[in-house]
N, CA, C and O atoms as a Tinker XYZ file with bonds, in Angstrom:
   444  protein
     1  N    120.516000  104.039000   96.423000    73     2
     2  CA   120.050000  102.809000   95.800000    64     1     3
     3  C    119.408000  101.893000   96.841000    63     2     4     5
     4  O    118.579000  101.022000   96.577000    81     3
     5  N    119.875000  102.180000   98.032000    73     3     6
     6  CA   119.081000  101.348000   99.011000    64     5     7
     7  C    117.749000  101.686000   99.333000    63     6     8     9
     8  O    116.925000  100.839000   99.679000    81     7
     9  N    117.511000  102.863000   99.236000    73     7    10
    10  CA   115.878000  102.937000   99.237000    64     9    11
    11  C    115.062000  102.745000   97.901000    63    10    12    13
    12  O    113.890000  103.102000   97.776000    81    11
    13  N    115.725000  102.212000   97.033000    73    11    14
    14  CA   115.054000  101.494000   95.735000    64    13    15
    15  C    115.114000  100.475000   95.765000    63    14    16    17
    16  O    114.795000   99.816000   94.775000    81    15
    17  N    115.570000   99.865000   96.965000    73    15    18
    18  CA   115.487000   98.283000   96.516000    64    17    19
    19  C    115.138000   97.659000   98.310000    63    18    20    21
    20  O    115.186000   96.537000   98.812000    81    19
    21  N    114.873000   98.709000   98.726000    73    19    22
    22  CA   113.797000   98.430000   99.790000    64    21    23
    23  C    112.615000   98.472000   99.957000    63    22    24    25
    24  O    111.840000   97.961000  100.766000    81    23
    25  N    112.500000   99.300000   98.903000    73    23    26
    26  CA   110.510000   99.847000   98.108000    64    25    27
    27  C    110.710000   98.654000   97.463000    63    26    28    29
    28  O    110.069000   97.864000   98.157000    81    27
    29  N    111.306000   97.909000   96.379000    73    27    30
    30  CA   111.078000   96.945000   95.684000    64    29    31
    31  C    110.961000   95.390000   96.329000    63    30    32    33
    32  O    110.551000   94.343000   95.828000    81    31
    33  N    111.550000   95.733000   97.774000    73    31    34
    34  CA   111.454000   94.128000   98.686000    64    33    35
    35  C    110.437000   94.176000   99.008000    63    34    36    37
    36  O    109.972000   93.037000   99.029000    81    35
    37  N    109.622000   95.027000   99.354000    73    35    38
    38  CA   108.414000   95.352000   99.934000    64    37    39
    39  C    106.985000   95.763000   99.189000    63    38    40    41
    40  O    106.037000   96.426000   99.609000    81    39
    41  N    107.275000   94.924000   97.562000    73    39    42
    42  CA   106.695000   95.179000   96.108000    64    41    43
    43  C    105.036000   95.614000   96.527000    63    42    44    45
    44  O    104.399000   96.426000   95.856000    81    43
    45  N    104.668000   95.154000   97.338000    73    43    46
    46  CA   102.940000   95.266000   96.895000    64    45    47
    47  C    102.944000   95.450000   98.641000    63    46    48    49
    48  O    102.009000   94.777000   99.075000    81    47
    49  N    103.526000   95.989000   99.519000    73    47    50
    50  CA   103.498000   96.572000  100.865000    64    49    51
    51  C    102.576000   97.947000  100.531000    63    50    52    53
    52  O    102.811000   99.014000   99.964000    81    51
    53  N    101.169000   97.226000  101.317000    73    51    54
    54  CA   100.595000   98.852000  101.374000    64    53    55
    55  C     99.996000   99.273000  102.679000    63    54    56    57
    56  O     99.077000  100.066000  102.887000    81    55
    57  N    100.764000   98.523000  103.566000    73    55    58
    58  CA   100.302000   99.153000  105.280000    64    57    59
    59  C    101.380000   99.583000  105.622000    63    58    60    61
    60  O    102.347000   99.189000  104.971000    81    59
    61  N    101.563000  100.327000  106.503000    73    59    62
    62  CA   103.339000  100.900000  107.258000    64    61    63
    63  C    103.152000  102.460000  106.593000    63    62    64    65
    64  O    102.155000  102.982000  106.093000    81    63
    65  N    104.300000  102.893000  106.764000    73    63    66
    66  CA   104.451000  104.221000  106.317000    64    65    67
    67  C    106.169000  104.093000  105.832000    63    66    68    69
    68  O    107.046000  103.419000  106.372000    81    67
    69  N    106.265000  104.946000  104.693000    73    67    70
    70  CA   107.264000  105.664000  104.145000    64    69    71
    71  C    107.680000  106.724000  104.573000    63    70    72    73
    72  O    106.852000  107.612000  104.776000    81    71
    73  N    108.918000  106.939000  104.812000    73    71    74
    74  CA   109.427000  108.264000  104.777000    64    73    75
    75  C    109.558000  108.903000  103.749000    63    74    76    77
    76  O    109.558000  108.208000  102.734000    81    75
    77  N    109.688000  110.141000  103.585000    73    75    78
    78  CA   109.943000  111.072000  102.512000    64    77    79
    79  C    111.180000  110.376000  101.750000    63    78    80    81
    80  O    110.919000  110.065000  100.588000    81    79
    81  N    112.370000  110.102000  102.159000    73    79    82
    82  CA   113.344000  110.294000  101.645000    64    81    83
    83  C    112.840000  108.668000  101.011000    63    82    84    85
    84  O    113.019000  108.429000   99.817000    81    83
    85  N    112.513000  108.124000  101.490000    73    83    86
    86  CA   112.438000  106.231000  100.769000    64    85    87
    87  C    111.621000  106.681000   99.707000    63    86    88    89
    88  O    111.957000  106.141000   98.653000    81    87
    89  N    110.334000  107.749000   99.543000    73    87    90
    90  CA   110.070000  107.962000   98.551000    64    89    91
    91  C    110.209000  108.715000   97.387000    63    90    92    93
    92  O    109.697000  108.369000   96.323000    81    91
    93  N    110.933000  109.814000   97.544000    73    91    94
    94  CA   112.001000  110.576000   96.576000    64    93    95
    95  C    112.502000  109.726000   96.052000    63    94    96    97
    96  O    112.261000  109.472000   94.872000    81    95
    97  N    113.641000  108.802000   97.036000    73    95    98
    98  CA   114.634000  108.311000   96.412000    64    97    99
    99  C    114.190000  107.068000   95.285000    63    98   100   101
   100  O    114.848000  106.724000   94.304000    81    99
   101  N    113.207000  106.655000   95.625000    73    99   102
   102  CA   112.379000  105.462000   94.740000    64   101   103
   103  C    111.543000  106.403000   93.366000    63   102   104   105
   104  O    111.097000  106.100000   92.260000    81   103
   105  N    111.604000  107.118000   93.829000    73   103   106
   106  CA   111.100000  108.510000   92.299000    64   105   107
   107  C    111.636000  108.586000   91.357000    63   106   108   109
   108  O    111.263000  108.557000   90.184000    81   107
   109  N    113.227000  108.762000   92.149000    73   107   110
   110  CA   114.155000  109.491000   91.356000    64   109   111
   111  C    115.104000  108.322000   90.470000    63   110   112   113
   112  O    115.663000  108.549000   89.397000    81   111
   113  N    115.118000  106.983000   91.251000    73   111   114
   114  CA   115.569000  106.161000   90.475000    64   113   115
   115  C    115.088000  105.586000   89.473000    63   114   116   117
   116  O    115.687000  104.938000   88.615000    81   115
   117  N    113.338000  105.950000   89.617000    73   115   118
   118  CA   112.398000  105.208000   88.653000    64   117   119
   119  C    112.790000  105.860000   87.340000    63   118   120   121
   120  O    112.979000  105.350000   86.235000    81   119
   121  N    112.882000  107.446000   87.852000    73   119   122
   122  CA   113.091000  108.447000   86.568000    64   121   123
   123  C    114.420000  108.566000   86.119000    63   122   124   125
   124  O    114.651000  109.203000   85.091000    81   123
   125  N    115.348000  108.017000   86.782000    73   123   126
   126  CA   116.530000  108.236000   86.016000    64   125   127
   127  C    116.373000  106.597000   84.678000    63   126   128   129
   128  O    116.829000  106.565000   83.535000    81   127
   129  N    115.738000  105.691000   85.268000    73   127   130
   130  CA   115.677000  104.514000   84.568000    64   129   131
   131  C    115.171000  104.379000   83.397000    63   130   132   133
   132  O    115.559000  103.556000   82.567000    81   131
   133  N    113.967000  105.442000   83.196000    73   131   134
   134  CA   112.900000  105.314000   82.521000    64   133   135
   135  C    113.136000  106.056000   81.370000    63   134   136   137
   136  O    112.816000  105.795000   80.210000    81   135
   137  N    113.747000  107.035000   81.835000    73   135   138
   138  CA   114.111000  108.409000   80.546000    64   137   139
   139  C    115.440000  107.831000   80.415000    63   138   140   141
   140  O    116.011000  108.193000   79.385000    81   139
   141  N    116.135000  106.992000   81.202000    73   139   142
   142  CA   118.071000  106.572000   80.524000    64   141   143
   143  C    117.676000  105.746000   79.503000    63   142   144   145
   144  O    118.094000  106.009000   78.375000    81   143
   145  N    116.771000  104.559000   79.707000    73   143   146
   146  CA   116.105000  103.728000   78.570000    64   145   147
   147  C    115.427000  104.756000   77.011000    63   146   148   149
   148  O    116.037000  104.763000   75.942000    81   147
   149  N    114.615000  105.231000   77.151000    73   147   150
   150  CA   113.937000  105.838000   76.173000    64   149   151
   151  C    115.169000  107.228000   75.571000    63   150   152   153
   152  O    115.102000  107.765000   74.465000    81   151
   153  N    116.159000  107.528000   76.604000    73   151   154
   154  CA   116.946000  108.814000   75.959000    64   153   155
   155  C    117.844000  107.685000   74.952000    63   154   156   157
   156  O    117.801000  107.818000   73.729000    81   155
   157  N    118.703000  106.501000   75.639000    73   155   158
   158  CA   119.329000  105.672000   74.848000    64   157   159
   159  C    118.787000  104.697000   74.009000    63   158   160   161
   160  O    119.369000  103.725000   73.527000    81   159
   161  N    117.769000  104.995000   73.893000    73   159   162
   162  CA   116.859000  104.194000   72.579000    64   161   163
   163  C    116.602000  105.126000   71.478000    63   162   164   165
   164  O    116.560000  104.717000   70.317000    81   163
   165  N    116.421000  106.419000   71.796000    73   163   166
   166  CA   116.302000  107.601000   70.582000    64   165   167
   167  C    118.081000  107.949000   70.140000    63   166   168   169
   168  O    118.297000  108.388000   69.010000    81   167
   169  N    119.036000  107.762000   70.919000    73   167   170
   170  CA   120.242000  108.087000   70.463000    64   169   171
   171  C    120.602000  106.748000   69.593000    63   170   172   173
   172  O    120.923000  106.809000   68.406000    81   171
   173  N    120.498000  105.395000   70.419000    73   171   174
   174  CA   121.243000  104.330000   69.430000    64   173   175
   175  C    120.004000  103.820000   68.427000    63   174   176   177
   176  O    120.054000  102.640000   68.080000    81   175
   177  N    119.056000  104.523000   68.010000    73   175   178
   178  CA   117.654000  103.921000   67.314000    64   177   179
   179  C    117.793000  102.706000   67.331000    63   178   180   181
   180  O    118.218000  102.101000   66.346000    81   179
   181  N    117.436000  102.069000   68.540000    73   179   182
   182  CA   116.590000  100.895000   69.019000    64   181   183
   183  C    115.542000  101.070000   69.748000    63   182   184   185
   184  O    115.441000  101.223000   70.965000    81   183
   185  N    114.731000  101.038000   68.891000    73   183   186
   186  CA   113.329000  100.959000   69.661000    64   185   187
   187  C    113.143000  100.276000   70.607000    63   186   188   189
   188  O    112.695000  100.786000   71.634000    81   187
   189  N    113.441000   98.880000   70.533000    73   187   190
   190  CA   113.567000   98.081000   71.601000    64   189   191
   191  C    113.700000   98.713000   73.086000    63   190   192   193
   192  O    112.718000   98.576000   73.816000    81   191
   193  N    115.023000   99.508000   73.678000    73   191   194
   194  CA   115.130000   99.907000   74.657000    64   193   195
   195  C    113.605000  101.070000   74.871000    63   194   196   197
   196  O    112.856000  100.983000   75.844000    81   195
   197  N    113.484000  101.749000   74.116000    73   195   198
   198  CA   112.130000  102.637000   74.561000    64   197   199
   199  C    111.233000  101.792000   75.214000    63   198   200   201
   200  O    110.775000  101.963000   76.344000    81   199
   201  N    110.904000  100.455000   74.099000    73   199   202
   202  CA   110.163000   99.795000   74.815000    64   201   203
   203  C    110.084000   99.286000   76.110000    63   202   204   205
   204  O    109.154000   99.401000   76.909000    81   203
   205  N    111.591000   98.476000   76.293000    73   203   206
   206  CA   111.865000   98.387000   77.291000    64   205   207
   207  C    111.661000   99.217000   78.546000    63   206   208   209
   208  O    111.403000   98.661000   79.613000    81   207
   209  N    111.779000  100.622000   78.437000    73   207   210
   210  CA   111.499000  101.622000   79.492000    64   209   211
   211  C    109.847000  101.617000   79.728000    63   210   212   213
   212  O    109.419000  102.004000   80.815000    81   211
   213  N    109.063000  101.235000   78.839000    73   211   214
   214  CA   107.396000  101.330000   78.935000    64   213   215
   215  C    107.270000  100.253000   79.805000    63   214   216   217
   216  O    106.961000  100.305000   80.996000    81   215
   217  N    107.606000   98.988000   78.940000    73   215   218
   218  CA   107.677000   97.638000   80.132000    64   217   219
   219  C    107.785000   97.687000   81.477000    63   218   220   221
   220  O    106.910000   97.415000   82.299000    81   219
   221  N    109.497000   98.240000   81.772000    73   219   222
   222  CA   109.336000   98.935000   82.930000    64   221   223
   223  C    108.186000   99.663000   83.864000    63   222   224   225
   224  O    107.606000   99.288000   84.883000    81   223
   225  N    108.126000  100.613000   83.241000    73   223   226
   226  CA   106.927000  101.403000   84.159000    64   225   227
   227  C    105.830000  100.653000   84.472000    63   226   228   229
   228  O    105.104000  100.788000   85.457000    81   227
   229  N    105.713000   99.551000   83.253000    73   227   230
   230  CA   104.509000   98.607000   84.305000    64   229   231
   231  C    104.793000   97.831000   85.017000    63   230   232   233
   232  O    103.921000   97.472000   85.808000    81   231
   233  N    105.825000   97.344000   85.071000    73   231   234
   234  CA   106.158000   96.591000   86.076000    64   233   235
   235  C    106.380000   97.134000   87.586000    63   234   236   237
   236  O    106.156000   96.471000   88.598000    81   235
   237  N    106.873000   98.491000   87.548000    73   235   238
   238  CA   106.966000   99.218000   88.701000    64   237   239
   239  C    106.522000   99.964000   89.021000    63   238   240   241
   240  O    106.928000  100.926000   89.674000    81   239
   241  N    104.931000   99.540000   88.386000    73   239   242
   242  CA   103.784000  100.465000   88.946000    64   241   243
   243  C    102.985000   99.898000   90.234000    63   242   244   245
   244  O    102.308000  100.696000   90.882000    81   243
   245  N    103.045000   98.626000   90.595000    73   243   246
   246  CA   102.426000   98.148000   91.738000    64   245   247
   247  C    103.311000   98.976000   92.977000    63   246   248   249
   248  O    102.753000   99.637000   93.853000    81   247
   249  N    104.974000   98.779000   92.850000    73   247   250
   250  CA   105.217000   99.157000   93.880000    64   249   251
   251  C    105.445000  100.775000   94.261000    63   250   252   253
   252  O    105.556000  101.420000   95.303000    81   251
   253  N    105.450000  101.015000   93.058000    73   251   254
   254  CA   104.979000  102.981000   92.819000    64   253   255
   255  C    103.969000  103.581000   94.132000    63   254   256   257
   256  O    104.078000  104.436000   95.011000    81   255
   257  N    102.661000  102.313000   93.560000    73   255   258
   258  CA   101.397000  102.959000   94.088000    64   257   259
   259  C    101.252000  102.438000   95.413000    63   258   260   261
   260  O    100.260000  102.729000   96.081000    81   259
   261  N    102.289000  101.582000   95.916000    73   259   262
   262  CA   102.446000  101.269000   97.080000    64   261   263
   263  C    103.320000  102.004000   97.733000    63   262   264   265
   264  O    102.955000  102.133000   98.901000    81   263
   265  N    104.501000  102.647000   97.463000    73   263   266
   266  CA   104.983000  103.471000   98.430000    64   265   267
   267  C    104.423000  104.588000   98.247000    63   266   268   269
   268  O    104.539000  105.321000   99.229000    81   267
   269  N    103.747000  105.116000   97.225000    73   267   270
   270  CA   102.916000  106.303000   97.291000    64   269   271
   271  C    101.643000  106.109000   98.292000    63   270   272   273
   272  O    101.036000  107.180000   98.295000    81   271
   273  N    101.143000  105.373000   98.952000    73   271   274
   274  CA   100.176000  105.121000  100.222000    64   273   275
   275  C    100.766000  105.159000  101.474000    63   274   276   277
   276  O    100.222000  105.670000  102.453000    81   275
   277  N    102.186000  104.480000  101.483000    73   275   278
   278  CA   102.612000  104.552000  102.550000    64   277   279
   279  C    103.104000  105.979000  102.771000    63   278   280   281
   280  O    102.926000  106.278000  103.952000    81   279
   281  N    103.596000  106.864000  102.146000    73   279   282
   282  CA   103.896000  107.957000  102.034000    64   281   283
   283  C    102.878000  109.063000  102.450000    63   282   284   285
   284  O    103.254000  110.118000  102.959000    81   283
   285  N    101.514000  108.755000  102.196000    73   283   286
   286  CA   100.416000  109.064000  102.570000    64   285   287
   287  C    100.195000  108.964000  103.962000    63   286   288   289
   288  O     99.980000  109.918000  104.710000    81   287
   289  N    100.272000  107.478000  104.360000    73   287   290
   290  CA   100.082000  107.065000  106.038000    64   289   291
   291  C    100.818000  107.753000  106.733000    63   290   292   293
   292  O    100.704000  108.244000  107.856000    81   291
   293  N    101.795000  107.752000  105.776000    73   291   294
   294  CA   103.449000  108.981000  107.132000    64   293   295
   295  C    103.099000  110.177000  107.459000    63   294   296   297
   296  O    103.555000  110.731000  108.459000    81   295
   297  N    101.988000  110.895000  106.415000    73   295   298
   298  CA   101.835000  112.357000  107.261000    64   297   299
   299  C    100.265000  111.977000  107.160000    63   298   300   301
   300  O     99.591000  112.821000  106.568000    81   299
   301  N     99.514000  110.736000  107.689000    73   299   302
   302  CA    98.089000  110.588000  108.564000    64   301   303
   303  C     97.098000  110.921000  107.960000    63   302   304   305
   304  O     96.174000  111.599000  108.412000    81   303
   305  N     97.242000  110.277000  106.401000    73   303   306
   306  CA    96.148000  110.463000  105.858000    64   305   307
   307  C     96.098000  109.327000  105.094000    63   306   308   309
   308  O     97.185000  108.800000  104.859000    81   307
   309  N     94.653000  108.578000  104.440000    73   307   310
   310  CA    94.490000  107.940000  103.644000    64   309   311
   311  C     94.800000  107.359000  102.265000    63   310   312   313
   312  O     95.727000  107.917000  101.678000    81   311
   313  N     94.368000  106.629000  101.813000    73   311   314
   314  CA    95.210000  106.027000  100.546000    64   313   315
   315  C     94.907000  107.028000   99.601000    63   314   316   317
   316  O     95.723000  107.626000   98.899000    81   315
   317  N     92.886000  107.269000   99.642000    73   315   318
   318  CA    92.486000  108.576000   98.361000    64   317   319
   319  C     93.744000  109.684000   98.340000    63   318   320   321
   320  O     94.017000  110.171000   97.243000    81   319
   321  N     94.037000  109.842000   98.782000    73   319   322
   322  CA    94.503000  111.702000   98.795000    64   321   323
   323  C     95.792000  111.548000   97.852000    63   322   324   325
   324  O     96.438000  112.559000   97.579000    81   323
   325  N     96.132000  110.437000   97.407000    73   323   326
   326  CA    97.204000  110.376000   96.684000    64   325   327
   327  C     96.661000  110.827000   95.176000    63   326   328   329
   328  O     97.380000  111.174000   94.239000    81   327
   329  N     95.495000  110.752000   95.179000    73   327   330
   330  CA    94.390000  111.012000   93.820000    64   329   331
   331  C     94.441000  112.233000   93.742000    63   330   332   333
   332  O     94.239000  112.508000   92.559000    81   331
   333  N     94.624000  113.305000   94.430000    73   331   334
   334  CA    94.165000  114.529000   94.996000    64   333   335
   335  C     95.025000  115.475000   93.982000    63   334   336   337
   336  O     96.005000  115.724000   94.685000    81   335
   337  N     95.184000  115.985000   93.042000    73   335   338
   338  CA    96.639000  116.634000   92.269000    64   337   339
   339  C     96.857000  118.038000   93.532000    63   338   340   341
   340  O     96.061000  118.628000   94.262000    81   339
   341  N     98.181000  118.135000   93.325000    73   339   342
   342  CA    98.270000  118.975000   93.811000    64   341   343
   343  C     98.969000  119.066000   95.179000    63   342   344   345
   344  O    100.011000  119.553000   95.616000    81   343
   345  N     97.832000  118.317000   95.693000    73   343   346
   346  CA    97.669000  118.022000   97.333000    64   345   347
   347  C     98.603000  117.056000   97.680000    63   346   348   349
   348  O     99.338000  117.199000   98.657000    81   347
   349  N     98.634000  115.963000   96.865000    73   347   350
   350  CA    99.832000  114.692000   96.980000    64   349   351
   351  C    100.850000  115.081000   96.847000    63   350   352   353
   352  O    101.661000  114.226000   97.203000    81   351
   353  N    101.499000  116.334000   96.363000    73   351   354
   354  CA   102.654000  116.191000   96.578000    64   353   355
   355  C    103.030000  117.450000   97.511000    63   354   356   357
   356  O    104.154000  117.710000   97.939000    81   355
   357  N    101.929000  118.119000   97.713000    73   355   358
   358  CA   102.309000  119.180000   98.937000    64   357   359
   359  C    102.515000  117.714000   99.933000    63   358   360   361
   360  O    103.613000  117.540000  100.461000    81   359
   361  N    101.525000  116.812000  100.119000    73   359   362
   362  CA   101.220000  115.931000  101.023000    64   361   363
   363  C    103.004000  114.770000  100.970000    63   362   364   365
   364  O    103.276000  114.073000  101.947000    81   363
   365  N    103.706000  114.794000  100.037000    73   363   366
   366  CA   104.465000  114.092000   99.986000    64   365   367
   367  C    106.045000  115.004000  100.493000    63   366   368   369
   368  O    107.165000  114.556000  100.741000    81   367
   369  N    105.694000  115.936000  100.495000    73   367   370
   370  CA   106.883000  116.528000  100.735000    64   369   371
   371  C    107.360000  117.120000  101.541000    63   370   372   373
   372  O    108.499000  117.579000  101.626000    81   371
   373  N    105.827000  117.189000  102.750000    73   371   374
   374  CA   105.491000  117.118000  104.144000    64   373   375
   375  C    106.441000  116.040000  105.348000    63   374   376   377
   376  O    106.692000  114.846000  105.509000    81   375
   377  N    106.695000  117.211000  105.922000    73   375   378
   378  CA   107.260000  116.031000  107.232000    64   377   379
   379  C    106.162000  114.837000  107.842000    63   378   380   381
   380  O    104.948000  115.028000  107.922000    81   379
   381  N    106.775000  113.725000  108.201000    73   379   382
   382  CA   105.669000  113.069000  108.616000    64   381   383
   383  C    105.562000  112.993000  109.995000    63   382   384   385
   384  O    106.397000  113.495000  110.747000    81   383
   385  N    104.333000  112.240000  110.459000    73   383   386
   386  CA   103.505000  112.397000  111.963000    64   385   387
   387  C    104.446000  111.888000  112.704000    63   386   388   389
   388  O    104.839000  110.749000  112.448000    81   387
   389  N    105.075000  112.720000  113.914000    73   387   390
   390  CA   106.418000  112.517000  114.867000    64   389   391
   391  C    105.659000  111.414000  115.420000    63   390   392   393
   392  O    104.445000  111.486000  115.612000    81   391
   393  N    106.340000  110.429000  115.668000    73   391   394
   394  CA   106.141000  109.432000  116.957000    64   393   395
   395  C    104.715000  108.376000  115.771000    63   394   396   397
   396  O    104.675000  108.352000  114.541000    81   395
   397  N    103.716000  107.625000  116.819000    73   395   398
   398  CA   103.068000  106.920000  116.146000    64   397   399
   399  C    101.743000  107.196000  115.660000    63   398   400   401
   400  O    101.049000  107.959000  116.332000    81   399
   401  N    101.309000  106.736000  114.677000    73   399   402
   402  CA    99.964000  107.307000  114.390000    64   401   403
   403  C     99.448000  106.292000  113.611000    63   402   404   405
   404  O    100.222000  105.395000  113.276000    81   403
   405  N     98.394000  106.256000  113.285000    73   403   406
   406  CA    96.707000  105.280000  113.236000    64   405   407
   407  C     97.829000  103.571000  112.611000    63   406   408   409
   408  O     97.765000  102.394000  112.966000    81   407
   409  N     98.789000  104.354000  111.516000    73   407   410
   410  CA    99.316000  103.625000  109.855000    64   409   411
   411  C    100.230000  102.766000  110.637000    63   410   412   413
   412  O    100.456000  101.629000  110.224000    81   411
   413  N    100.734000  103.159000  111.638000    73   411   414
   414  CA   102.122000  102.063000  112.625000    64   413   415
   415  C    103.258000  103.126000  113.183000    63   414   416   417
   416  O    103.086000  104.338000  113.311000    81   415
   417  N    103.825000  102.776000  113.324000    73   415   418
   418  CA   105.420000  103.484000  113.963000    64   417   419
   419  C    106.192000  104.544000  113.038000    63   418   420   421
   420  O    106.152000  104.673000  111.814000    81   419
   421  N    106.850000  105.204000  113.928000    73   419   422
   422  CA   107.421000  106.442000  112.699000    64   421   423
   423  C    109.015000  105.460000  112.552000    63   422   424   425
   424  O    109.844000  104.867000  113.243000    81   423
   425  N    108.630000  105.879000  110.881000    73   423   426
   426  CA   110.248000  105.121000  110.271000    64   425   427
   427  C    111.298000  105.644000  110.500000    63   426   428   429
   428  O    112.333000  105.009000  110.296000    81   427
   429  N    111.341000  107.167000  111.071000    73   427   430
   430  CA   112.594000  107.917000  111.416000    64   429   431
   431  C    112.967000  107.494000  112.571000    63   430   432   433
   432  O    114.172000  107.571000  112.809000    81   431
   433  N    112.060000  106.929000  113.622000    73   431   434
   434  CA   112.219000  106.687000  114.784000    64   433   435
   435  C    112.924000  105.331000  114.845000    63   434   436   437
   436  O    113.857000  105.094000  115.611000    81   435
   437  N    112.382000  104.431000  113.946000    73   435   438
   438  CA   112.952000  102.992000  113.524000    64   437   439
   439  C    114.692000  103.237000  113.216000    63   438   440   441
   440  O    115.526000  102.480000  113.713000    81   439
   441  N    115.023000  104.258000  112.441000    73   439   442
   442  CA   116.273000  104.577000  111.860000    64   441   443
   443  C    117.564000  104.476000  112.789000    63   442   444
   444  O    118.676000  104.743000  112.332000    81   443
């Protein structure tokens, strides 16, 4: 939970780099949130909560597409390539650039 609410302090952060794991873990909480809303809106028929889960996703789409860049910078490539299918998530699941490179300091090294 701490790397979901360190992507979220850092809402519209799109210089630095991400580590892999800050961005999994900000994935995985988005998706447990999103489908717990919409699974418990089709079980207790309240629409409401579905909605609620859509709401969501827009709201936590700025900082989505922001740790998805920084995630990018970590293995030394540009913001496009996150566009790239395929490639973004070979590219995301990639170790990132040891030591420093163009984006700033390695976050493992920070750790």
């Amino acid at each position: 939970m701490d790397w979901y609410l360190k992507t979220l302090k850092n809402y519209a952060g799109f210089s630095g780099r991400a580590r892999r794991k800050e961005y999994w873990m900000f994935f995985l909480f988005n998706m447990i949130i999103v489908y717990g809303l919409i699974i418990l809106g089709g079980i207790l028929d309240v629409g409401l909560l579905a909605t609620l889960g859509g709401l969501y996703s827009l709201v936590i789409l700025i900082p989505s597409i922001a740790v998805a860049v920084r995630r990018m910078h970590d293995v030394d490539k540009d913001w496009w390539y996150m566009l790239i299918p395929i490639y973004n998530i070979i590219l995301a699941l990639t170790e990132g650039t040891k030591g420093d490179n163009q984006y700033g300091s390695d976050p493992k090294a920070d750790a």
